[in-house]
Amino acid sequence: MTSDATPALDPAVAERLKRDDNGLVAAIIQQHDTREVLMLGWMDDEALRRTLTEGRVTFWSRSRGEYWRKGDTSGHVQHVKGVALDCDGDALLVQVDQVGAACHTGSRTCFDGRDLPVVTDESVTDECVTTDGDKAALEGDARG
Amino acid sequence: MTSDATPALDPAVAERLKRDDNGLVAAIIQQHDTREVLMLGWMDDEALRRTLTEGRVTFWSRSRGEYWRKGDTSGHVQHVKGVALDCDGDALLVQVDQVGAACHTGSRTCFDGRDLPVVTDESVTDECVTTDGDKAALEGDARG
């Protein structure tokens, strides 16, 4: 960090980000040990800087237009374990230790109980089974 | 499905989507059994309709401006196992069985080997350990 008054995101990281029109990248939040995908949030450069340096996850709230450090009001803190940026710079994978529920509705993840009706491989095998080894995989359950 | 010539996304699903200014929602792709997060892509209503009904994952390519069914050129097919929509309708979690590499660079996931420098809980425990049970969790390794 330089002696500048305002801390900034590491330029080596900032130059790798491919931000959307609102200056944001998507942040996938995953429980580090069970690998549950807990939620998806949004970060600008400053939210990412705080996340990388404070040990806690900070998002940019698109609806409220403000920074939001997960758990400050709910107690459902996300302790940062690791952060990776994807190959094209528009998505982050944040490994956390989640305290309590990740979802504001009280469910553990924001996806729990929200399955959409889907046609899985089992019903379209004649189209999809084209690679060695896939048949065995298709014997598994429909939802891992 | 009705007898309309052009198939459309189930209206019960469509009305739950909170699309961005470009009509897109984020789609997190996860290997269904190991729970690896493989990549993040983007879907409009039609890409989601195809994904829910064809047994294969289709994205909307923001850079190329076209639909893109994963694996059609690379062979690295994503067989759909399940799809869930998050609590506020702007993110999908797609469980797949991934054939080969998910990333166009040849790595298994788009996040492999792309860790950012991060200060984890271990170095800021006096600020972050505020909840019973967290201390035990903090004894784990830095990256799950």
PDB file of C-alpha atoms in Angstrom:
ATOM      1  CA  MET A   1       0.000   0.000   0.000  1.00  0.00           C
ATOM      2  CA  THR A   2       1.297   3.469  -0.830  1.00  0.00           C
ATOM      3  CA  SER A   3       1.012   6.523   1.366  1.00  0.00           C
ATOM      4  CA  ASP A   4      -2.018   7.827  -0.539  1.00  0.00           C
ATOM      5  CA  ALA A   5      -4.798   8.876   1.808  1.00  0.00           C
ATOM      6  CA  THR A   6      -7.448   6.779   0.102  1.00  0.00           C
ATOM      7  CA  PRO A   7      -6.671   3.079  -0.174  1.00  0.00           C
ATOM      8  CA  ALA A   8      -7.322   1.587  -3.594  1.00  0.00           C
ATOM      9  CA  LEU A   9      -7.653  -1.879  -5.023  1.00  0.00           C
ATOM     10  CA  ASP A  10      -4.283  -3.341  -6.021  1.00  0.00           C
ATOM     11  CA  PRO A  11      -3.756  -2.114  -9.614  1.00  0.00           C
ATOM     12  CA  ALA A  12      -2.531  -5.587 -10.605  1.00  0.00           C
ATOM     13  CA  VAL A  13      -5.964  -6.921  -9.614  1.00  0.00           C
ATOM     14  CA  ALA A  14      -7.948  -3.938 -10.906  1.00  0.00           C
ATOM     15  CA  GLU A  15      -6.531  -4.270 -14.405  1.00  0.00           C
ATOM     16  CA  ARG A  16      -7.770  -7.868 -14.620  1.00  0.00           C
ATOM     17  CA  LEU A  17     -11.415  -6.993 -13.849  1.00  0.00           C
ATOM     18  CA  LYS A  18     -13.958  -6.920 -16.667  1.00  0.00           C
ATOM     19  CA  ARG A  19     -16.700  -4.794 -15.118  1.00  0.00           C
ATOM     20  CA  ASP A  20     -20.252  -4.494 -16.417  1.00  0.00           C
ATOM     21  CA  ASP A  21     -21.829  -1.169 -17.405  1.00  0.00           C
ATOM     22  CA  ASN A  22     -22.345  -0.401 -13.722  1.00  0.00           C
ATOM     23  CA  GLY A  23     -18.730  -1.130 -12.781  1.00  0.00           C
ATOM     24  CA  LEU A  24     -19.577  -4.444 -11.144  1.00  0.00           C
ATOM     25  CA  VAL A  25     -18.436  -8.056 -11.282  1.00  0.00           C
ATOM     26  CA  ALA A  26     -20.406 -11.052 -10.018  1.00  0.00           C
ATOM     27  CA  ALA A  27     -19.228 -12.678  -6.787  1.00  0.00           C
ATOM     28  CA  ILE A  28     -20.126 -16.313  -6.176  1.00  0.00           C
ATOM     29  CA  ILE A  29     -20.023 -17.121  -2.465  1.00  0.00           C
ATOM     30  CA  GLN A  30     -19.148 -20.724  -1.592  1.00  0.00           C
ATOM     31  CA  GLN A  31     -18.840 -22.426   1.809  1.00  0.00           C
ATOM     32  CA  HIS A  32     -15.153 -23.405   1.818  1.00  0.00           C
ATOM     33  CA  ASP A  33     -15.452 -26.899   3.305  1.00  0.00           C
ATOM     34  CA  THR A  34     -18.816 -28.285   2.183  1.00  0.00           C
ATOM     35  CA  ARG A  35     -18.587 -26.427  -1.155  1.00  0.00           C
ATOM     36  CA  GLU A  36     -22.230 -25.349  -0.944  1.00  0.00           C
ATOM     37  CA  VAL A  37     -22.910 -22.381  -3.222  1.00  0.00           C
ATOM     38  CA  LEU A  38     -24.468 -19.956  -0.753  1.00  0.00           C
ATOM     39  CA  MET A  39     -25.378 -16.895  -2.814  1.00  0.00           C
ATOM     40  CA  LEU A  40     -24.361 -14.522  -5.555  1.00  0.00           C
ATOM     41  CA  GLY A  41     -23.623 -10.864  -4.923  1.00  0.00           C
ATOM     42  CA  TRP A  42     -22.003  -7.961  -6.736  1.00  0.00           C
ATOM     43  CA  MET A  43     -18.758  -6.106  -6.129  1.00  0.00           C
ATOM     44  CA  ASP A  44     -17.171  -2.963  -7.448  1.00  0.00           C
ATOM     45  CA  ASP A  45     -13.466  -2.252  -6.966  1.00  0.00           C
ATOM     46  CA  GLU A  46     -13.932  -0.909  -3.438  1.00  0.00           C
ATOM     47  CA  ALA A  47     -16.114  -3.834  -2.285  1.00  0.00           C
ATOM     48  CA  LEU A  48     -13.462  -6.214  -3.602  1.00  0.00           C
ATOM     49  CA  ARG A  49     -10.680  -4.246  -1.916  1.00  0.00           C
ATOM     50  CA  ARG A  50     -12.477  -4.495   1.421  1.00  0.00           C
ATOM     51  CA  THR A  51     -13.179  -8.195   0.893  1.00  0.00           C
ATOM     52  CA  LEU A  52      -9.523  -8.896   0.109  1.00  0.00           C
ATOM     53  CA  THR A  53      -8.195  -6.957   3.084  1.00  0.00           C
ATOM     54  CA  GLU A  54     -10.754  -7.077   5.932  1.00  0.00           C
ATOM     55  CA  GLY A  55     -11.366 -10.811   6.343  1.00  0.00           C
ATOM     56  CA  ARG A  56     -15.087 -10.229   5.805  1.00  0.00           C
ATOM     57  CA  VAL A  57     -17.158 -10.117   2.618  1.00  0.00           C
ATOM     58  CA  THR A  58     -18.450  -6.725   1.438  1.00  0.00           C
ATOM     59  CA  PHE A  59     -20.862  -6.358  -1.488  1.00  0.00           C
ATOM     60  CA  TRP A  60     -22.263  -3.489  -3.477  1.00  0.00           C
ATOM     61  CA  SER A  61     -26.040  -3.512  -3.154  1.00  0.00           C
ATOM     62  CA  ARG A  62     -27.550  -2.805  -6.563  1.00  0.00           C
ATOM     63  CA  SER A  63     -31.002  -2.203  -5.070  1.00  0.00           C
ATOM     64  CA  ARG A  64     -29.911   0.095  -2.245  1.00  0.00           C
ATOM     65  CA  GLY A  65     -26.917   1.669  -3.977  1.00  0.00           C
ATOM     66  CA  GLU A  66     -24.587   1.227  -1.031  1.00  0.00           C
ATOM     67  CA  TYR A  67     -21.863  -0.998   0.385  1.00  0.00           C
ATOM     68  CA  TRP A  68     -23.074  -3.842   2.490  1.00  0.00           C
ATOM     69  CA  ARG A  69     -20.845  -5.951   4.729  1.00  0.00           C
ATOM     70  CA  LYS A  70     -22.575  -9.278   5.112  1.00  0.00           C
ATOM     71  CA  GLY A  71     -23.601  -9.962   8.695  1.00  0.00           C
ATOM     72  CA  ASP A  72     -23.334  -6.438  10.098  1.00  0.00           C
ATOM     73  CA  THR A  73     -27.063  -6.348  10.820  1.00  0.00           C
ATOM     74  CA  SER A  74     -28.006 -10.065  10.729  1.00  0.00           C
ATOM     75  CA  GLY A  75     -24.948 -11.480  12.460  1.00  0.00           C
ATOM     76  CA  HIS A  76     -24.653 -13.896   9.541  1.00  0.00           C
ATOM     77  CA  VAL A  77     -21.034 -13.048   8.898  1.00  0.00           C
ATOM     78  CA  GLN A  78     -18.965 -14.397   5.993  1.00  0.00           C
ATOM     79  CA  HIS A  79     -15.330 -14.964   6.974  1.00  0.00           C
ATOM     80  CA  VAL A  80     -13.104 -14.874   3.895  1.00  0.00           C
ATOM     81  CA  LYS A  81     -10.988 -17.982   3.217  1.00  0.00           C
ATOM     82  CA  GLY A  82      -9.911 -17.264  -0.350  1.00  0.00           C
ATOM     83  CA  VAL A  83     -10.825 -15.354  -3.509  1.00  0.00           C
ATOM     84  CA  ALA A  84     -10.224 -16.279  -7.143  1.00  0.00           C
ATOM     85  CA  LEU A  85     -10.953 -14.343 -10.336  1.00  0.00           C
ATOM     86  CA  ASP A  86     -12.120 -16.233 -13.395  1.00  0.00           C
ATOM     87  CA  CYS A  87     -10.375 -16.480 -16.758  1.00  0.00           C
ATOM     88  CA  ASP A  88     -12.137 -13.504 -18.328  1.00  0.00           C
ATOM     89  CA  GLY A  89     -12.255 -11.295 -15.245  1.00  0.00           C
ATOM     90  CA  ASP A  90     -16.003 -10.881 -14.812  1.00  0.00           C
ATOM     91  CA  ALA A  91     -16.646 -13.318 -11.957  1.00  0.00           C
ATOM     92  CA  LEU A  92     -15.170 -13.913  -8.513  1.00  0.00           C
ATOM     93  CA  LEU A  93     -15.318 -17.117  -6.497  1.00  0.00           C
ATOM     94  CA  VAL A  94     -15.174 -16.256  -2.807  1.00  0.00           C
ATOM     95  CA  GLN A  95     -14.546 -19.100  -0.358  1.00  0.00           C
ATOM     96  CA  VAL A  96     -16.023 -18.294   3.045  1.00  0.00           C
ATOM     97  CA  ASP A  97     -16.945 -19.678   6.394  1.00  0.00           C
ATOM     98  CA  GLN A  98     -20.605 -18.702   6.684  1.00  0.00           C
ATOM     99  CA  VAL A  99     -22.089 -18.061  10.120  1.00  0.00           C
ATOM    100  CA  GLY A 100     -25.740 -19.110  10.141  1.00  0.00           C
ATOM    101  CA  ALA A 101     -27.972 -18.503   7.141  1.00  0.00           C
ATOM    102  CA  ALA A 102     -26.533 -16.967   3.996  1.00  0.00           C
ATOM    103  CA  CYS A 103     -29.990 -16.004   2.699  1.00  0.00           C
ATOM    104  CA  HIS A 104     -31.989 -13.083   4.067  1.00  0.00           C
ATOM    105  CA  THR A 105     -35.032 -15.391   4.052  1.00  0.00           C
ATOM    106  CA  GLY A 106     -33.377 -17.540   6.722  1.00  0.00           C
ATOM    107  CA  SER A 107     -32.476 -20.495   4.517  1.00  0.00           C
ATOM    108  CA  ARG A 108     -28.888 -21.719   4.496  1.00  0.00           C
ATOM    109  CA  THR A 109     -28.374 -20.790   0.833  1.00  0.00           C
ATOM    110  CA  CYS A 110     -30.274 -18.458  -1.482  1.00  0.00           C
ATOM    111  CA  PHE A 111     -31.041 -21.438  -3.746  1.00  0.00           C
ATOM    112  CA  ASP A 112     -32.525 -23.849  -1.167  1.00  0.00           C
ATOM    113  CA  GLY A 113     -35.981 -25.091  -2.124  1.00  0.00           C
ATOM    114  CA  ARG A 114     -36.046 -23.006  -5.289  1.00  0.00           C
ATOM    115  CA  ASP A 115     -35.554 -25.690  -7.927  1.00  0.00           C
ATOM    116  CA  LEU A 116     -36.966 -25.071 -11.393  1.00  0.00           C
ATOM    117  CA  PRO A 117     -38.660 -27.837 -13.405  1.00  0.00           C
ATOM    118  CA  VAL A 118     -35.999 -29.346 -15.638  1.00  0.00           C
ATOM    119  CA  VAL A 119     -35.538 -32.065 -18.210  1.00  0.00           C
ATOM    120  CA  THR A 120     -32.343 -33.836 -17.145  1.00  0.00           C
ATOM    121  CA  ASP A 121     -30.007 -36.044 -19.116  1.00  0.00           C
ATOM    122  CA  GLU A 122     -31.909 -39.117 -18.040  1.00  0.00           C
ATOM    123  CA  SER A 123     -34.746 -38.233 -20.392  1.00  0.00           C
ATOM    124  CA  VAL A 124     -32.637 -37.156 -23.358  1.00  0.00           C
ATOM    125  CA  THR A 125     -29.871 -39.724 -23.254  1.00  0.00           C
ATOM    126  CA  ASP A 126     -30.028 -40.606 -26.914  1.00  0.00           C
ATOM    127  CA  GLU A 127     -29.057 -37.042 -27.786  1.00  0.00           C
ATOM    128  CA  CYS A 128     -26.516 -36.461 -25.053  1.00  0.00           C
ATOM    129  CA  VAL A 129     -24.583 -39.647 -24.446  1.00  0.00           C
ATOM    130  CA  THR A 130     -21.753 -39.169 -26.872  1.00  0.00           C
ATOM    131  CA  THR A 131     -18.672 -39.465 -24.703  1.00  0.00           C
ATOM    132  CA  ASP A 132     -17.101 -42.444 -23.012  1.00  0.00           C
ATOM    133  CA  GLY A 133     -17.870 -42.554 -19.355  1.00  0.00           C
ATOM    134  CA  ASP A 134     -21.030 -40.473 -19.500  1.00  0.00           C
ATOM    135  CA  LYS A 135     -23.326 -43.469 -19.209  1.00  0.00           C
ATOM    136  CA  ALA A 136     -21.975 -44.304 -15.789  1.00  0.00           C
ATOM    137  CA  ALA A 137     -22.378 -40.704 -14.674  1.00  0.00           C
ATOM    138  CA  LEU A 138     -25.972 -40.728 -15.827  1.00  0.00           C
ATOM    139  CA  GLU A 139     -26.780 -43.505 -13.401  1.00  0.00           C
ATOM    140  CA  GLY A 140     -26.312 -41.053 -10.527  1.00  0.00           C
ATOM    141  CA  ASP A 141     -29.130 -39.167  -8.867  1.00  0.00           C
ATOM    142  CA  ALA A 142     -30.705 -36.249 -10.638  1.00  0.00           C
ATOM    143  CA  ARG A 143     -29.470 -33.618  -8.187  1.00  0.00           C
ATOM    144  CA  GLY A 144     -26.068 -33.846  -6.551  1.00  0.00           C
TER     145      GLY A 144
ATOM    146  CA  MET B   1     -46.367 -26.427 -23.869  1.00  0.00           C
ATOM    147  CA  THR B   2     -49.073 -24.704 -25.910  1.00  0.00           C
ATOM    148  CA  SER B   3     -49.516 -25.019 -29.653  1.00  0.00           C
ATOM    149  CA  ASP B   4     -47.766 -21.697 -30.300  1.00  0.00           C
ATOM    150  CA  ALA B   5     -45.187 -21.992 -33.072  1.00  0.00           C
ATOM    151  CA  THR B   6     -42.385 -20.458 -31.013  1.00  0.00           C
ATOM    152  CA  PRO B   7     -41.674 -22.150 -27.690  1.00  0.00           C
ATOM    153  CA  ALA B   8     -41.270 -19.773 -24.783  1.00  0.00           C
ATOM    154  CA  LEU B   9     -39.921 -19.992 -21.286  1.00  0.00           C
ATOM    155  CA  ASP B  10     -42.566 -21.149 -18.799  1.00  0.00           C
ATOM    156  CA  PRO B  11     -44.325 -17.905 -17.723  1.00  0.00           C
ATOM    157  CA  ALA B  12     -44.252 -19.087 -14.097  1.00  0.00           C
ATOM    158  CA  VAL B  13     -40.457 -19.113 -14.328  1.00  0.00           C
ATOM    159  CA  ALA B  14     -40.162 -15.996 -16.485  1.00  0.00           C
ATOM    160  CA  GLU B  15     -42.071 -13.850 -14.010  1.00  0.00           C
ATOM    161  CA  ARG B  16     -39.595 -14.745 -11.250  1.00  0.00           C
ATOM    162  CA  LEU B  17     -36.528 -13.551 -13.190  1.00  0.00           C
ATOM    163  CA  LYS B  18     -34.929 -10.230 -12.291  1.00  0.00           C
ATOM    164  CA  ARG B  19     -32.978  -9.491 -15.464  1.00  0.00           C
ATOM    165  CA  ASP B  20     -30.227  -6.895 -15.797  1.00  0.00           C
ATOM    166  CA  ASP B  21     -30.370  -4.033 -18.301  1.00  0.00           C
ATOM    167  CA  ASN B  22     -29.371  -6.473 -21.036  1.00  0.00           C
ATOM    168  CA  GLY B  23     -32.096  -8.979 -20.147  1.00  0.00           C
ATOM    169  CA  LEU B  24     -29.664 -11.417 -18.547  1.00  0.00           C
ATOM    170  CA  VAL B  25     -29.295 -13.333 -15.291  1.00  0.00           C
ATOM    171  CA  ALA B  26     -26.067 -14.862 -13.995  1.00  0.00           C
ATOM    172  CA  ALA B  27     -25.741 -18.643 -14.164  1.00  0.00           C
ATOM    173  CA  ILE B  28     -23.353 -20.358 -11.758  1.00  0.00           C
ATOM    174  CA  ILE B  29     -22.292 -23.750 -13.081  1.00  0.00           C
ATOM    175  CA  GLN B  30     -21.434 -26.369 -10.449  1.00  0.00           C
ATOM    176  CA  GLN B  31     -20.285 -29.966 -10.846  1.00  0.00           C
ATOM    177  CA  HIS B  32     -23.174 -31.859  -9.240  1.00  0.00           C
ATOM    178  CA  ASP B  33     -21.202 -34.453  -7.271  1.00  0.00           C
ATOM    179  CA  THR B  34     -17.907 -32.823  -6.298  1.00  0.00           C
ATOM    180  CA  ARG B  35     -19.578 -29.400  -5.943  1.00  0.00           C
ATOM    181  CA  GLU B  36     -16.726 -27.657  -7.743  1.00  0.00           C
ATOM    182  CA  VAL B  37     -17.808 -24.269  -9.072  1.00  0.00           C
ATOM    183  CA  LEU B  38     -16.825 -24.594 -12.706  1.00  0.00           C
ATOM    184  CA  MET B  39     -17.687 -21.243 -14.292  1.00  0.00           C
ATOM    185  CA  LEU B  40     -20.162 -18.407 -14.492  1.00  0.00           C
ATOM    186  CA  GLY B  41     -22.128 -17.634 -17.627  1.00  0.00           C
ATOM    187  CA  TRP B  42     -25.106 -15.534 -18.647  1.00  0.00           C
ATOM    188  CA  MET B  43     -28.603 -16.521 -19.741  1.00  0.00           C
ATOM    189  CA  ASP B  44     -31.558 -14.714 -21.205  1.00  0.00           C
ATOM    190  CA  ASP B  45     -35.024 -16.271 -21.210  1.00  0.00           C
ATOM    191  CA  GLU B  46     -34.351 -18.364 -24.315  1.00  0.00           C
ATOM    192  CA  ALA B  47     -31.006 -19.696 -23.064  1.00  0.00           C
ATOM    193  CA  LEU B  48     -32.719 -20.704 -19.829  1.00  0.00           C
ATOM    194  CA  ARG B  49     -35.594 -22.321 -21.729  1.00  0.00           C
ATOM    195  CA  ARG B  50     -33.145 -24.421 -23.742  1.00  0.00           C
ATOM    196  CA  THR B  51     -31.174 -25.324 -20.614  1.00  0.00           C
ATOM    197  CA  LEU B  52     -34.326 -26.438 -18.796  1.00  0.00           C
ATOM    198  CA  THR B  53     -35.619 -28.520 -21.690  1.00  0.00           C
ATOM    199  CA  GLU B  54     -32.662 -29.856 -23.703  1.00  0.00           C
ATOM    200  CA  GLY B  55     -30.533 -31.559 -21.043  1.00  0.00           C
ATOM    201  CA  ARG B  56     -27.564 -29.412 -22.043  1.00  0.00           C
ATOM    202  CA  VAL B  57     -26.486 -25.962 -20.877  1.00  0.00           C
ATOM    203  CA  THR B  58     -26.938 -23.041 -23.270  1.00  0.00           C
ATOM    204  CA  PHE B  59     -25.592 -19.559 -22.526  1.00  0.00           C
ATOM    205  CA  TRP B  60     -25.927 -16.144 -24.093  1.00  0.00           C
ATOM    206  CA  SER B  61     -22.479 -14.923 -25.083  1.00  0.00           C
ATOM    207  CA  ARG B  62     -22.176 -11.253 -24.149  1.00  0.00           C
ATOM    208  CA  SER B  63     -19.009 -10.843 -26.207  1.00  0.00           C
ATOM    209  CA  ARG B  64     -20.243 -12.589 -29.350  1.00  0.00           C
ATOM    210  CA  GLY B  65     -23.930 -11.679 -29.036  1.00  0.00           C
ATOM    211  CA  GLU B  66     -25.169 -15.189 -29.737  1.00  0.00           C
ATOM    212  CA  TYR B  67     -26.404 -18.360 -28.108  1.00  0.00           C
ATOM    213  CA  TRP B  68     -23.706 -20.826 -27.222  1.00  0.00           C
ATOM    214  CA  ARG B  69     -24.382 -24.415 -26.230  1.00  0.00           C
ATOM    215  CA  LYS B  70     -21.432 -25.481 -24.118  1.00  0.00           C
ATOM    216  CA  GLY B  71     -19.447 -28.274 -25.740  1.00  0.00           C
ATOM    217  CA  ASP B  72     -20.761 -27.998 -29.306  1.00  0.00           C
ATOM    218  CA  THR B  73     -17.328 -27.066 -30.586  1.00  0.00           C
ATOM    219  CA  SER B  74     -15.030 -28.218 -27.759  1.00  0.00           C
ATOM    220  CA  GLY B  75     -16.822 -31.440 -26.849  1.00  0.00           C
ATOM    221  CA  HIS B  76     -16.770 -30.244 -23.250  1.00  0.00           C
ATOM    222  CA  VAL B  77     -20.478 -30.783 -22.761  1.00  0.00           C
ATOM    223  CA  GLN B  78     -22.427 -29.834 -19.636  1.00  0.00           C
ATOM    224  CA  HIS B  79     -25.222 -32.316 -18.890  1.00  0.00           C
ATOM    225  CA  VAL B  80     -27.934 -30.667 -16.802  1.00  0.00           C
ATOM    226  CA  LYS B  81     -28.724 -32.292 -13.462  1.00  0.00           C
ATOM    227  CA  GLY B  82     -30.781 -29.538 -11.846  1.00  0.00           C
ATOM    228  CA  VAL B  83     -31.423 -25.790 -11.891  1.00  0.00           C
ATOM    229  CA  ALA B  84     -32.417 -23.489  -9.027  1.00  0.00           C
ATOM    230  CA  LEU B  85     -33.250 -19.781  -9.044  1.00  0.00           C
ATOM    231  CA  ASP B  86     -32.140 -17.662  -6.103  1.00  0.00           C
ATOM    232  CA  CYS B  87     -34.361 -15.722  -3.693  1.00  0.00           C
ATOM    233  CA  ASP B  88     -34.315 -12.470  -5.648  1.00  0.00           C
ATOM    234  CA  GLY B  89     -34.378 -13.956  -9.141  1.00  0.00           C
ATOM    235  CA  ASP B  90     -31.103 -12.645 -10.537  1.00  0.00           C
ATOM    236  CA  ALA B  91     -28.950 -15.764 -10.264  1.00  0.00           C
ATOM    237  CA  LEU B  92     -29.257 -19.391 -11.312  1.00  0.00           C
ATOM    238  CA  LEU B  93     -27.395 -22.346  -9.858  1.00  0.00           C
ATOM    239  CA  VAL B  94     -27.038 -25.016 -12.523  1.00  0.00           C
ATOM    240  CA  GLN B  95     -25.914 -28.468 -11.414  1.00  0.00           C
ATOM    241  CA  VAL B  96     -24.163 -30.296 -14.232  1.00  0.00           C
ATOM    242  CA  ASP B  97     -22.044 -33.240 -15.130  1.00  0.00           C
ATOM    243  CA  GLN B  98     -19.102 -31.615 -16.905  1.00  0.00           C
ATOM    244  CA  VAL B  99     -17.270 -33.524 -19.614  1.00  0.00           C
ATOM    245  CA  GLY B 100     -13.598 -32.538 -19.591  1.00  0.00           C
ATOM    246  CA  ALA B 101     -12.530 -28.968 -18.956  1.00  0.00           C
ATOM    247  CA  ALA B 102     -15.109 -26.319 -18.180  1.00  0.00           C
ATOM    248  CA  CYS B 103     -12.719 -23.500 -19.037  1.00  0.00           C
ATOM    249  CA  HIS B 104     -11.774 -22.551 -22.587  1.00  0.00           C
ATOM    250  CA  THR B 105      -8.157 -22.332 -21.404  1.00  0.00           C
ATOM    251  CA  GLY B 106      -8.183 -26.059 -20.720  1.00  0.00           C
ATOM    252  CA  SER B 107      -8.324 -25.932 -16.926  1.00  0.00           C
ATOM    253  CA  ARG B 108     -11.037 -27.867 -15.124  1.00  0.00           C
ATOM    254  CA  THR B 109     -12.683 -24.701 -13.780  1.00  0.00           C
ATOM    255  CA  CYS B 110     -12.432 -21.071 -14.832  1.00  0.00           C
ATOM    256  CA  PHE B 111     -11.064 -20.219 -11.361  1.00  0.00           C
ATOM    257  CA  ASP B 112      -8.224 -22.755 -11.142  1.00  0.00           C
ATOM    258  CA  GLY B 113      -4.866 -21.158 -10.385  1.00  0.00           C
ATOM    259  CA  ARG B 114      -6.351 -17.666 -10.374  1.00  0.00           C
ATOM    260  CA  ASP B 115      -6.303 -16.880  -6.650  1.00  0.00           C
ATOM    261  CA  LEU B 116      -6.058 -13.258  -5.601  1.00  0.00           C
ATOM    262  CA  PRO B 117      -3.901 -12.152  -2.651  1.00  0.00           C
ATOM    263  CA  VAL B 118      -6.172 -12.041   0.374  1.00  0.00           C
ATOM    264  CA  VAL B 119      -6.066 -11.330   4.090  1.00  0.00           C
ATOM    265  CA  THR B 120      -7.974 -14.221   5.662  1.00  0.00           C
ATOM    266  CA  ASP B 121      -9.663 -14.465   9.037  1.00  0.00           C
ATOM    267  CA  GLU B 122      -6.518 -15.895  10.576  1.00  0.00           C
ATOM    268  CA  SER B 123      -4.850 -12.475  10.461  1.00  0.00           C
ATOM    269  CA  VAL B 124      -7.819 -10.421  11.637  1.00  0.00           C
ATOM    270  CA  THR B 125      -9.291 -12.648  14.321  1.00  0.00           C
ATOM    271  CA  ASP B 126      -9.638  -9.948  16.952  1.00  0.00           C
ATOM    272  CA  GLU B 127     -12.077  -8.114  14.707  1.00  0.00           C
ATOM    273  CA  CYS B 128     -13.938 -11.090  13.326  1.00  0.00           C
ATOM    274  CA  VAL B 129     -14.336 -13.705  16.029  1.00  0.00           C
ATOM    275  CA  THR B 130     -17.596 -12.579  17.556  1.00  0.00           C
ATOM    276  CA  THR B 131     -19.744 -15.684  17.357  1.00  0.00           C
ATOM    277  CA  ASP B 132     -19.591 -18.931  19.269  1.00  0.00           C
ATOM    278  CA  GLY B 133     -18.032 -21.701  17.265  1.00  0.00           C
ATOM    279  CA  ASP B 134     -16.082 -19.471  14.926  1.00  0.00           C
ATOM    280  CA  LYS B 135     -12.783 -20.106  16.639  1.00  0.00           C
ATOM    281  CA  ALA B 136     -12.963 -23.793  15.828  1.00  0.00           C
ATOM    282  CA  ALA B 137     -13.771 -23.018  12.214  1.00  0.00           C
ATOM    283  CA  LEU B 138     -10.807 -20.673  12.008  1.00  0.00           C
ATOM    284  CA  GLU B 139      -8.465 -23.542  12.778  1.00  0.00           C
ATOM    285  CA  GLY B 140      -9.202 -25.011   9.338  1.00  0.00           C
ATOM    286  CA  ASP B 141      -7.042 -24.482   6.316  1.00  0.00           C
ATOM    287  CA  ALA B 142      -7.146 -21.191   4.468  1.00  0.00           C
ATOM    288  CA  ARG B 143      -8.686 -22.562   1.275  1.00  0.00           C
ATOM    289  CA  GLY B 144     -11.237 -25.386   1.342  1.00  0.00           C
TER     290      GLY B 144
END
